[in-house]
Short mmCIF file of C-alpha atoms in Angstrom, two decimals:
data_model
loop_
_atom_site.label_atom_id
_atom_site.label_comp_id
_atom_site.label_asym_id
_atom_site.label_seq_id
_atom_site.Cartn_x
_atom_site.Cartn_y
_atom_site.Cartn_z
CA UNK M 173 84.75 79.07 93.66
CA UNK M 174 83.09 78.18 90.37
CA UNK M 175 81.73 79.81 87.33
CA UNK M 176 78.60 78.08 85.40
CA UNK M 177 79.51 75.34 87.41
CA UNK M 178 83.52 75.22 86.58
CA UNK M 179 86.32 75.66 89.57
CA UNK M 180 88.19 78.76 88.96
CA UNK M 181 91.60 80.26 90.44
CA UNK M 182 91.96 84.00 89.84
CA UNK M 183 95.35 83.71 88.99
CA UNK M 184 97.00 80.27 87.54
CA UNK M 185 99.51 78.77 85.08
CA UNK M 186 98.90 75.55 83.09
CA UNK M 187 101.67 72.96 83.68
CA UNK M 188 103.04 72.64 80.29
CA UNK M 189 103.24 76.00 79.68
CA UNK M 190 105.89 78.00 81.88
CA UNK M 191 105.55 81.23 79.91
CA UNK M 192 102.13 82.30 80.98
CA UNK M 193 100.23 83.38 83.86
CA UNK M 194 96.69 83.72 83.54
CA UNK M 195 94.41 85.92 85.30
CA UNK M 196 90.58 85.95 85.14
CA UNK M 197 90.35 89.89 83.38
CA UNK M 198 87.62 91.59 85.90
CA UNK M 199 87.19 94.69 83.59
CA UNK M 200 84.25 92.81 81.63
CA UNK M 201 82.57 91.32 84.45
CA UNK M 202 80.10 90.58 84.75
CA UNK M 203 78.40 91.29 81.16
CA UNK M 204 81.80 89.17 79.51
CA UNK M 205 83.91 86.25 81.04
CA UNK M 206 87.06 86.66 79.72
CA UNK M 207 90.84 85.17 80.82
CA UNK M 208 93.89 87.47 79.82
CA UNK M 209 97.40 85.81 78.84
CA UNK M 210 100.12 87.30 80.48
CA UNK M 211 103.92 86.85 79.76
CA UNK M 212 105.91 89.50 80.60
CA UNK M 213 106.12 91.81 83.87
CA UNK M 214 105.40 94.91 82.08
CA UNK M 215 102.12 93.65 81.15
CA UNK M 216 101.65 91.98 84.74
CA UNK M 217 102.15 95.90 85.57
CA UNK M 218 99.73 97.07 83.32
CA UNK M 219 97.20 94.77 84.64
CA UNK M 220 97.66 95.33 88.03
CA UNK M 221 97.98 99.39 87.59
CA UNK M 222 94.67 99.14 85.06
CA UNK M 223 92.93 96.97 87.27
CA UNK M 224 92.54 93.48 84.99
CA UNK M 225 92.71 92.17 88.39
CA UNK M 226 92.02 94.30 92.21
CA UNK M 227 91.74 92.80 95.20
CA UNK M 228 94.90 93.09 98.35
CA UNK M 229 95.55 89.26 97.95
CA UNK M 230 95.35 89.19 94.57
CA UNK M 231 97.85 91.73 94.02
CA UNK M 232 100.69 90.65 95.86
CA UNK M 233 99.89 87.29 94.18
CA UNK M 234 100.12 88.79 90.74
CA UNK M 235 103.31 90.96 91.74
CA UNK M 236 104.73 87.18 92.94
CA UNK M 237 104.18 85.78 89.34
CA UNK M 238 105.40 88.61 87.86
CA UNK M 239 108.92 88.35 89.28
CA UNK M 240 108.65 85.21 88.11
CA UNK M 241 108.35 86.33 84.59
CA UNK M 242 110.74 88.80 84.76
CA UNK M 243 113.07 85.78 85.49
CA UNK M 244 111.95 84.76 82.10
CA UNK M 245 113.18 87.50 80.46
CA UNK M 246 116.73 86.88 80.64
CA UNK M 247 119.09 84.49 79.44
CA UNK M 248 122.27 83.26 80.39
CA UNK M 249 123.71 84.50 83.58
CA UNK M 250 121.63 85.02 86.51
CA UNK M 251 120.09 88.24 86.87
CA UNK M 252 121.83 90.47 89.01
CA UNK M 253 120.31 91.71 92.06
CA UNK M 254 119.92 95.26 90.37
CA UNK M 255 117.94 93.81 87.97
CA UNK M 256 115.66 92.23 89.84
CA UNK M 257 115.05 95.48 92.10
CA UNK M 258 114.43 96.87 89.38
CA UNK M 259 111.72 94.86 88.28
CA UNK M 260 110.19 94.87 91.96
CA UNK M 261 110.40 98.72 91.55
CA UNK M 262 108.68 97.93 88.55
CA UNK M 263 105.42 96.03 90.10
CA UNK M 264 105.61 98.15 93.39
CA UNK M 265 104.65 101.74 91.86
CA UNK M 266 101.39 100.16 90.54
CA UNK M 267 99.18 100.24 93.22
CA UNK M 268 100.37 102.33 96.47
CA UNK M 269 97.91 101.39 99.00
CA UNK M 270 97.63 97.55 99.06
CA UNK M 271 100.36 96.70 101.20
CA UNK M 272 100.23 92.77 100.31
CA UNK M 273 102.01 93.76 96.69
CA UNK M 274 105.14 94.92 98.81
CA UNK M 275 104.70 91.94 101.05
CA UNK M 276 104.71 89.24 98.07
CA UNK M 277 107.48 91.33 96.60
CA UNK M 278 109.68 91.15 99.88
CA UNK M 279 108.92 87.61 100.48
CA UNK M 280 110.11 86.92 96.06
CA UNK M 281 113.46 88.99 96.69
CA UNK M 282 114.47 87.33 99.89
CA UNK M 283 113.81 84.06 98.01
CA UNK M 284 116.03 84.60 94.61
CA UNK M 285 119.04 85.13 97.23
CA UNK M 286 119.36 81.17 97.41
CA UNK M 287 119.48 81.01 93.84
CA UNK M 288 123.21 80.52 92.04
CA UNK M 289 121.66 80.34 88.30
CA UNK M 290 119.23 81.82 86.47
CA UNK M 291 117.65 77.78 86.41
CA UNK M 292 117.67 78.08 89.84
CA UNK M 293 116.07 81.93 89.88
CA UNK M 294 113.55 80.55 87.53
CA UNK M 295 112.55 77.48 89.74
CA UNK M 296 112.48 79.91 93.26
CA UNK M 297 110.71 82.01 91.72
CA UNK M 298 107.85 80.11 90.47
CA UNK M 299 107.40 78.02 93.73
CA UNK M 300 108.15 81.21 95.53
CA UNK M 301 104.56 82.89 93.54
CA UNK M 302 103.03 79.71 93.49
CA UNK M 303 103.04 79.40 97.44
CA UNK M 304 101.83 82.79 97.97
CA UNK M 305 99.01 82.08 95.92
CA UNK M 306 98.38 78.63 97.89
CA UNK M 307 98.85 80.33 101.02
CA UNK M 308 96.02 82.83 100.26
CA UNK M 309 93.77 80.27 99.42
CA UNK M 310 94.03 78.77 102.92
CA UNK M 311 94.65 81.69 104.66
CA UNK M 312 90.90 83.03 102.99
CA UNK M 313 89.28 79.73 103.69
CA UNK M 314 90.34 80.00 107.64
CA UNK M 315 89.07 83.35 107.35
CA UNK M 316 85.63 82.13 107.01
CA UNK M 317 86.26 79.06 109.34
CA UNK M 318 86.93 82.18 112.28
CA UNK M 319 84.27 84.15 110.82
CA UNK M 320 80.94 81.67 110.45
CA UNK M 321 80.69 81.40 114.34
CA UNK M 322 79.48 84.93 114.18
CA UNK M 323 76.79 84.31 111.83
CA UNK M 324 75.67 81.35 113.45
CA UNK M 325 75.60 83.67 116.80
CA UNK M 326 73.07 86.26 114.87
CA UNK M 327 70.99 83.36 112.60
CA UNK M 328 70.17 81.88 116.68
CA UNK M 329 68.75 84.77 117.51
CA UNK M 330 66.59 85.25 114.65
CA UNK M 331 65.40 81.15 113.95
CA UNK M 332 64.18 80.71 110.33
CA UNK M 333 64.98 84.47 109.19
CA UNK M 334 68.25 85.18 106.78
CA UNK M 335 71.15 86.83 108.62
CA UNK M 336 71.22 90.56 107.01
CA UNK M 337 74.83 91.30 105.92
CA UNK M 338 76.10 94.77 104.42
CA UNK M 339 79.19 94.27 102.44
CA UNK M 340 81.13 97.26 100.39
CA UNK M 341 82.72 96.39 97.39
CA UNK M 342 84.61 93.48 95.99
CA UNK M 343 86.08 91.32 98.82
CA UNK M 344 85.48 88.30 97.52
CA UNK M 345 87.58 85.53 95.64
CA UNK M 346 87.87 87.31 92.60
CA UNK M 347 89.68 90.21 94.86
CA UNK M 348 91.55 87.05 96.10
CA UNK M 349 92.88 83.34 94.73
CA UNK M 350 89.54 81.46 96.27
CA UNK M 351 86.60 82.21 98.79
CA UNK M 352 87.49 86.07 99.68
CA UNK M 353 88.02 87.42 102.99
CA UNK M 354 84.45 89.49 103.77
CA UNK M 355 82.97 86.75 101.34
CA UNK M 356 84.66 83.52 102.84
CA UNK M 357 82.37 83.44 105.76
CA UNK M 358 79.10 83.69 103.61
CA UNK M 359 79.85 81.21 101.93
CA UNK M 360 80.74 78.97 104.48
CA UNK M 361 77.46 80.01 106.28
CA UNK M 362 75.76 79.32 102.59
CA UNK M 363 77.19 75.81 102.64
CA UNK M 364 76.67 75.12 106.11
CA UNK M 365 72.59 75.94 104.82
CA UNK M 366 72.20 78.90 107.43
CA UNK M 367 70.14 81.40 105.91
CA UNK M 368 72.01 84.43 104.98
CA UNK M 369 71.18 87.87 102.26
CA UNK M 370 73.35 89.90 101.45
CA UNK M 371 73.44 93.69 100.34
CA UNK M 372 75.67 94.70 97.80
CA UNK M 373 76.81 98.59 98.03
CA UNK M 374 77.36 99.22 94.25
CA UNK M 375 80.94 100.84 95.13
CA UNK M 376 80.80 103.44 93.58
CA UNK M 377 83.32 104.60 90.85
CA UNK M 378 84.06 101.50 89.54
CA UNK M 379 80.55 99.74 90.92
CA UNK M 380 82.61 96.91 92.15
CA UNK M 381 79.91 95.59 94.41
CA UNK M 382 77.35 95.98 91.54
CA UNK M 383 79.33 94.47 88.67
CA UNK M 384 81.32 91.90 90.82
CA UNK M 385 80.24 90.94 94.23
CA UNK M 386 76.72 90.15 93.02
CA UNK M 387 77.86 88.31 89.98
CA UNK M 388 80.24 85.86 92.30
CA UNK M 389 77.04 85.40 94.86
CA UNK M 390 74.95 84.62 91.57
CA UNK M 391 77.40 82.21 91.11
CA UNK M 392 77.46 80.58 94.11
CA UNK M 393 73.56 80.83 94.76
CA UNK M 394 73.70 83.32 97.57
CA UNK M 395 70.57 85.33 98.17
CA UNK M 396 71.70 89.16 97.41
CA UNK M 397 70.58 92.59 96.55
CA UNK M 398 72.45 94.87 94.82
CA UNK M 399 71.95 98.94 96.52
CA UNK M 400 72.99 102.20 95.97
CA UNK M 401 75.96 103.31 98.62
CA UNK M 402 73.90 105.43 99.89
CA UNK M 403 71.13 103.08 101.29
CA UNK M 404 73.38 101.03 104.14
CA UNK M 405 72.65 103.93 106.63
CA UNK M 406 68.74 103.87 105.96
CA UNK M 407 68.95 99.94 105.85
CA UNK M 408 70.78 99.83 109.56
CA UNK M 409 68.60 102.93 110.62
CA UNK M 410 65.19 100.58 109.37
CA UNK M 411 66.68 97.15 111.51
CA UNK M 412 67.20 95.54 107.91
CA UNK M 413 71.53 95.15 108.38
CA UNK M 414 72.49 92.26 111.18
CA UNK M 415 76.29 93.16 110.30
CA UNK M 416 78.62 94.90 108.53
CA UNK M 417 81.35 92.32 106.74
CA UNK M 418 84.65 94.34 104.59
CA UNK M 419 87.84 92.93 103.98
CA UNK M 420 91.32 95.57 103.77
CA UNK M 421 93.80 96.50 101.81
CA UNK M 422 95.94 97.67 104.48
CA UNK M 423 94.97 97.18 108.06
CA UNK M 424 98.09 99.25 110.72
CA UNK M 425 99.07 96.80 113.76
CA UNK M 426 97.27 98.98 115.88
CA UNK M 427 93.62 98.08 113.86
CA UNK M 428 93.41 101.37 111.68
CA UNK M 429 91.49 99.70 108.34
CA UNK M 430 92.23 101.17 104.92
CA UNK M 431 90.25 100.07 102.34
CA UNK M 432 87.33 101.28 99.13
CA UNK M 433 86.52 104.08 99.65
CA UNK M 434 83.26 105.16 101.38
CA UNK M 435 84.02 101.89 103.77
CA UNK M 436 84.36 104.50 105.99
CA UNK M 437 80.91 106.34 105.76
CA UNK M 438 79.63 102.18 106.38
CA UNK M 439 81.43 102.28 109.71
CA UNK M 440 80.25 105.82 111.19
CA UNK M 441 76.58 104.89 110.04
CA UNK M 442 77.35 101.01 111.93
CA UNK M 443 78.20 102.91 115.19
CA UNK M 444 75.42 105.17 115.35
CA UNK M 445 73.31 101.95 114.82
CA UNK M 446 74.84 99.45 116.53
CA UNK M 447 75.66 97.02 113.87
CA UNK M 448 78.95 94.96 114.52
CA UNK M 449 81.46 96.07 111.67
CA UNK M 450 83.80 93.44 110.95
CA UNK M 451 86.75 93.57 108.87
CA UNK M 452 88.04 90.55 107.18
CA UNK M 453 91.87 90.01 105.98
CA UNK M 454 94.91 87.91 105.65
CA UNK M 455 97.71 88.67 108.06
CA UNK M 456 99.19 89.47 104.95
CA UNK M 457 97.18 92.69 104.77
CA UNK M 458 98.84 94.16 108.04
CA UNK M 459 101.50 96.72 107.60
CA UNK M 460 102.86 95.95 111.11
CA UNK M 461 105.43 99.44 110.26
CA UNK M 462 102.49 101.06 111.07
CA UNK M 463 99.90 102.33 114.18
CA UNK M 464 98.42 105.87 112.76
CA UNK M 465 96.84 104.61 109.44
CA UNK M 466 94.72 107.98 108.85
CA UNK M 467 97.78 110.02 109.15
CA UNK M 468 100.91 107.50 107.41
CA UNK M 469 98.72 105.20 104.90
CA UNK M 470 99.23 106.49 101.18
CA UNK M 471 96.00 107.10 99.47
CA UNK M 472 95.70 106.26 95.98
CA UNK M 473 93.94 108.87 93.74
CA UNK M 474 93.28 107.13 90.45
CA UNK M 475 92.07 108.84 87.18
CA UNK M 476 88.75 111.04 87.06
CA UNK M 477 86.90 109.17 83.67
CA UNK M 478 86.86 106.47 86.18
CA UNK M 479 84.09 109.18 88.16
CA UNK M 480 83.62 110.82 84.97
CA UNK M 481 82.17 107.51 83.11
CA UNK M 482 80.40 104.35 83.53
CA UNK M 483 80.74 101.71 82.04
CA UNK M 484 77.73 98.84 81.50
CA UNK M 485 75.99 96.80 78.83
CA UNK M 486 74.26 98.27 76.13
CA UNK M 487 72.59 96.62 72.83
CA UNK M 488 74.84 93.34 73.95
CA UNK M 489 78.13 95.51 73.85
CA UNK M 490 80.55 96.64 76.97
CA UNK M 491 79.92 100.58 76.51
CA UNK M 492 80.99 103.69 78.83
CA UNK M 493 79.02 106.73 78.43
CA UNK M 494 79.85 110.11 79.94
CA UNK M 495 78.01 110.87 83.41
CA UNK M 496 79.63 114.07 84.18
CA UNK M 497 79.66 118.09 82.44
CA UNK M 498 82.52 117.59 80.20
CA UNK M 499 84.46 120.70 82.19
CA UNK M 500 83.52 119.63 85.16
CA UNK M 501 87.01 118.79 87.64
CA UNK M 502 86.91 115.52 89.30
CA UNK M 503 88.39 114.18 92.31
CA UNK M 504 89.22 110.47 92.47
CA UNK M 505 90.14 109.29 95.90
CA UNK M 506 90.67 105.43 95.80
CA UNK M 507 90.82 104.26 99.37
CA UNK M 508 89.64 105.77 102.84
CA UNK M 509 90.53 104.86 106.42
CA UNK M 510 88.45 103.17 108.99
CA UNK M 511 89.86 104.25 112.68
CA UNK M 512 90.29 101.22 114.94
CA UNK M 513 87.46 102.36 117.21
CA UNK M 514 84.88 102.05 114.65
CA UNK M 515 86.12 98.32 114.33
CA UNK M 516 84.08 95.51 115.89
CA UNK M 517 86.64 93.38 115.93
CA UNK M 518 88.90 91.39 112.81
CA UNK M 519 88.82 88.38 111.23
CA UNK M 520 92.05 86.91 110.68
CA UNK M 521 92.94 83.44 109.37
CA UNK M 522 94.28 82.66 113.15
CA UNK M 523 91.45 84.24 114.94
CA UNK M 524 88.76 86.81 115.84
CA UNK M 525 90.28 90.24 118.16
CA UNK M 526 89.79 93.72 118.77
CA UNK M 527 91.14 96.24 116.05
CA UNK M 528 94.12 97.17 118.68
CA UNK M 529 97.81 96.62 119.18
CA UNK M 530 97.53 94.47 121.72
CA UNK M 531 95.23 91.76 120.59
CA UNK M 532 96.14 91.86 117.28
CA UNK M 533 100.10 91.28 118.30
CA UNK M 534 98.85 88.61 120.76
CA UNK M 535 97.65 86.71 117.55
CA UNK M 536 100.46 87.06 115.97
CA UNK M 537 103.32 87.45 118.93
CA UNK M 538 106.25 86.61 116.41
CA UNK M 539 105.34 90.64 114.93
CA UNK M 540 106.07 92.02 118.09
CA UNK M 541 108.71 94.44 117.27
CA UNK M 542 111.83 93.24 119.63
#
């Protein structure tokens, strides 16, 4: 996708420089556009546990280049496999819930096994990052290849009127390497010159929505409005919502959808209205260990300032200011869980099915535990 005109990657390395993986740093968005340097995995940690970057995909790419670097850290011998589980330990405690860190991580370790030098653990290990990344690029774009027929559907029933979609916060490419899940169809609907608008749930702590879903559909020229969380219900209640569009952060084979939380207020207030909730996501997303997602998904509870504070743009500075009493206990729940029967269906880079264990598996037969 592009910003002020310019192709971006959330997450690249230049080719003459091996040492450093770049990210796009979403904390300033969208008041500053800045790109953070990273070089070691303790600071590919930070990021990822501080949230320079968010987003499932994006993750487990990041946790991908940071094996790499921790490959860079060492001289002489290869490291030993200690080491590196050590430093997959390392990226794995950051973020609990998104199950495509410990995916990217899996796929990195079973990789370095091949390698007989640390030249040769250097080498799998960038290709090893660099394909995930790739992968998630295609993987998003199919997304919204499987997901546009849908849109088209609703846009012929309503000739010359914008297809009303309700996203919840930041499933787009900058939660991604390019074109987002929830996002990836929009955009391919926005291309494709079917009318769509889109309403952007602020997302609430962190405003996700408001600072960073509406500044990628500014971007990209797609007619949005940014609302409080709060309004989706009276929106679907008033006809003004055609369908509800989230991606995951980790989806149970058996459809259960965790992600932001509140996503699950969207889906109750969908159902009573009728509005097809869809969720979008990789296959990478699936934890296929899993069927009960409400009772065996960890929930990340992140720090109260994040409820406690805002942060926005004031006299042409970043600034957080203090929302809450100062005494006043706060509760910081990160994710919440969407129950399969709340689920329209998923939109997978393979296909459209029903959020359950059979369709799901029949996209994907080779998960089918033997």
């Amino acid at each position: 996708m592009k910003i002020n005109g310019k192709h971006y990657y959330t997450i690249w390395m230049e080719d003459d420089d091996p040492s450093t993986v770049y990210i796009i740093d979403q904390r300033w968005l969208p008041h500053r556009f800045e790109v953070e340097a990273i070089r070691s995995t303790a600071e590919m940690a930070r990021a990822i546990k501080e949230m320079h970057l968010r987003g499932a995909p994006l993750i487990g790419a990041a946790a991908a280049y940071g094996m790499y670097l921790a490959t860079l850290e060492h001289s002489g011998d290869p490291i030993a496999e200690l080491e590196l589980l050590q430093a997959a330990e390392q990226l794995r405690a950051t973020r609990p819930t998104a199950v495509n860190l410990t995916w990217a991580l899996d796929e990195q370790l079973a990789a370095l096994k091949a390698a007989r030098s640390l030249e040769e653990q250097r080498a799998i290990a960038r290709r090893t990052a660099q394909n995930i990344a790739a992968d998630s690029v295609e993987r998003c774009r199919s997304i919204g290849l499987h997901g546009l027929p849908i849109i088209e559907a609703l846009a012929a029933k309503k000739p010359g009127q914008p297809v009303n979609i309700l996203t919840h916060c930041n499933a787009g490419w900058l939660a991604c390497i390019d074109y987002g899940t929830a996002t990836s169809p929009i955009y391919h609907a926005h291309t494709k010159g079917i009318p769509v608008h889109v309403w952007v749930d602020e997302t609430r702590p962190r405003n996700q929505g408001a600072r960073i879903t509406a500044w990628e559909l500014l971007q990209e020229g797609v007619p949005h409005t940014v609302i409080p969380d709060n309004t989706g219900g009276h929106l679907m209640q008033s006809g003004m919502v055609d369908m509800v569009i989230v991606g995951s952060d980790r989806t149970t084979r058996c459809g259960d959808v965790a992600n932001k939380i509140g996503t699950y207020l969207k889906a109750l207030a969908a159902h009573d209205n009728q509005v097809p909730f869809y969720v979008a996501l990789p296959s990478s997303t699936f934890d296929w260990t899993l069927c009960d997602g409400i009772a065996d998904i960890p929930i990340e509870e992140r720090a109260g300032r994040e409820v406690s504070h805002i942060q926005g743009l004031k006299d042409g500075e970043v600034a957080e200011v203090l929302l809450t009493p100062t005494e006043s206990p706060v509760v910081n729940y990160a994710f919440d869980v969407t129950p399969s029967r709340l689920v329209t269906a998923l939109i997978t880079e393979r296909g459209v099915c029903a959020a359950q264990e059979e369709a799901i598996l029949s996209l994907f037969p080779e998960k089918v535990l033997r």
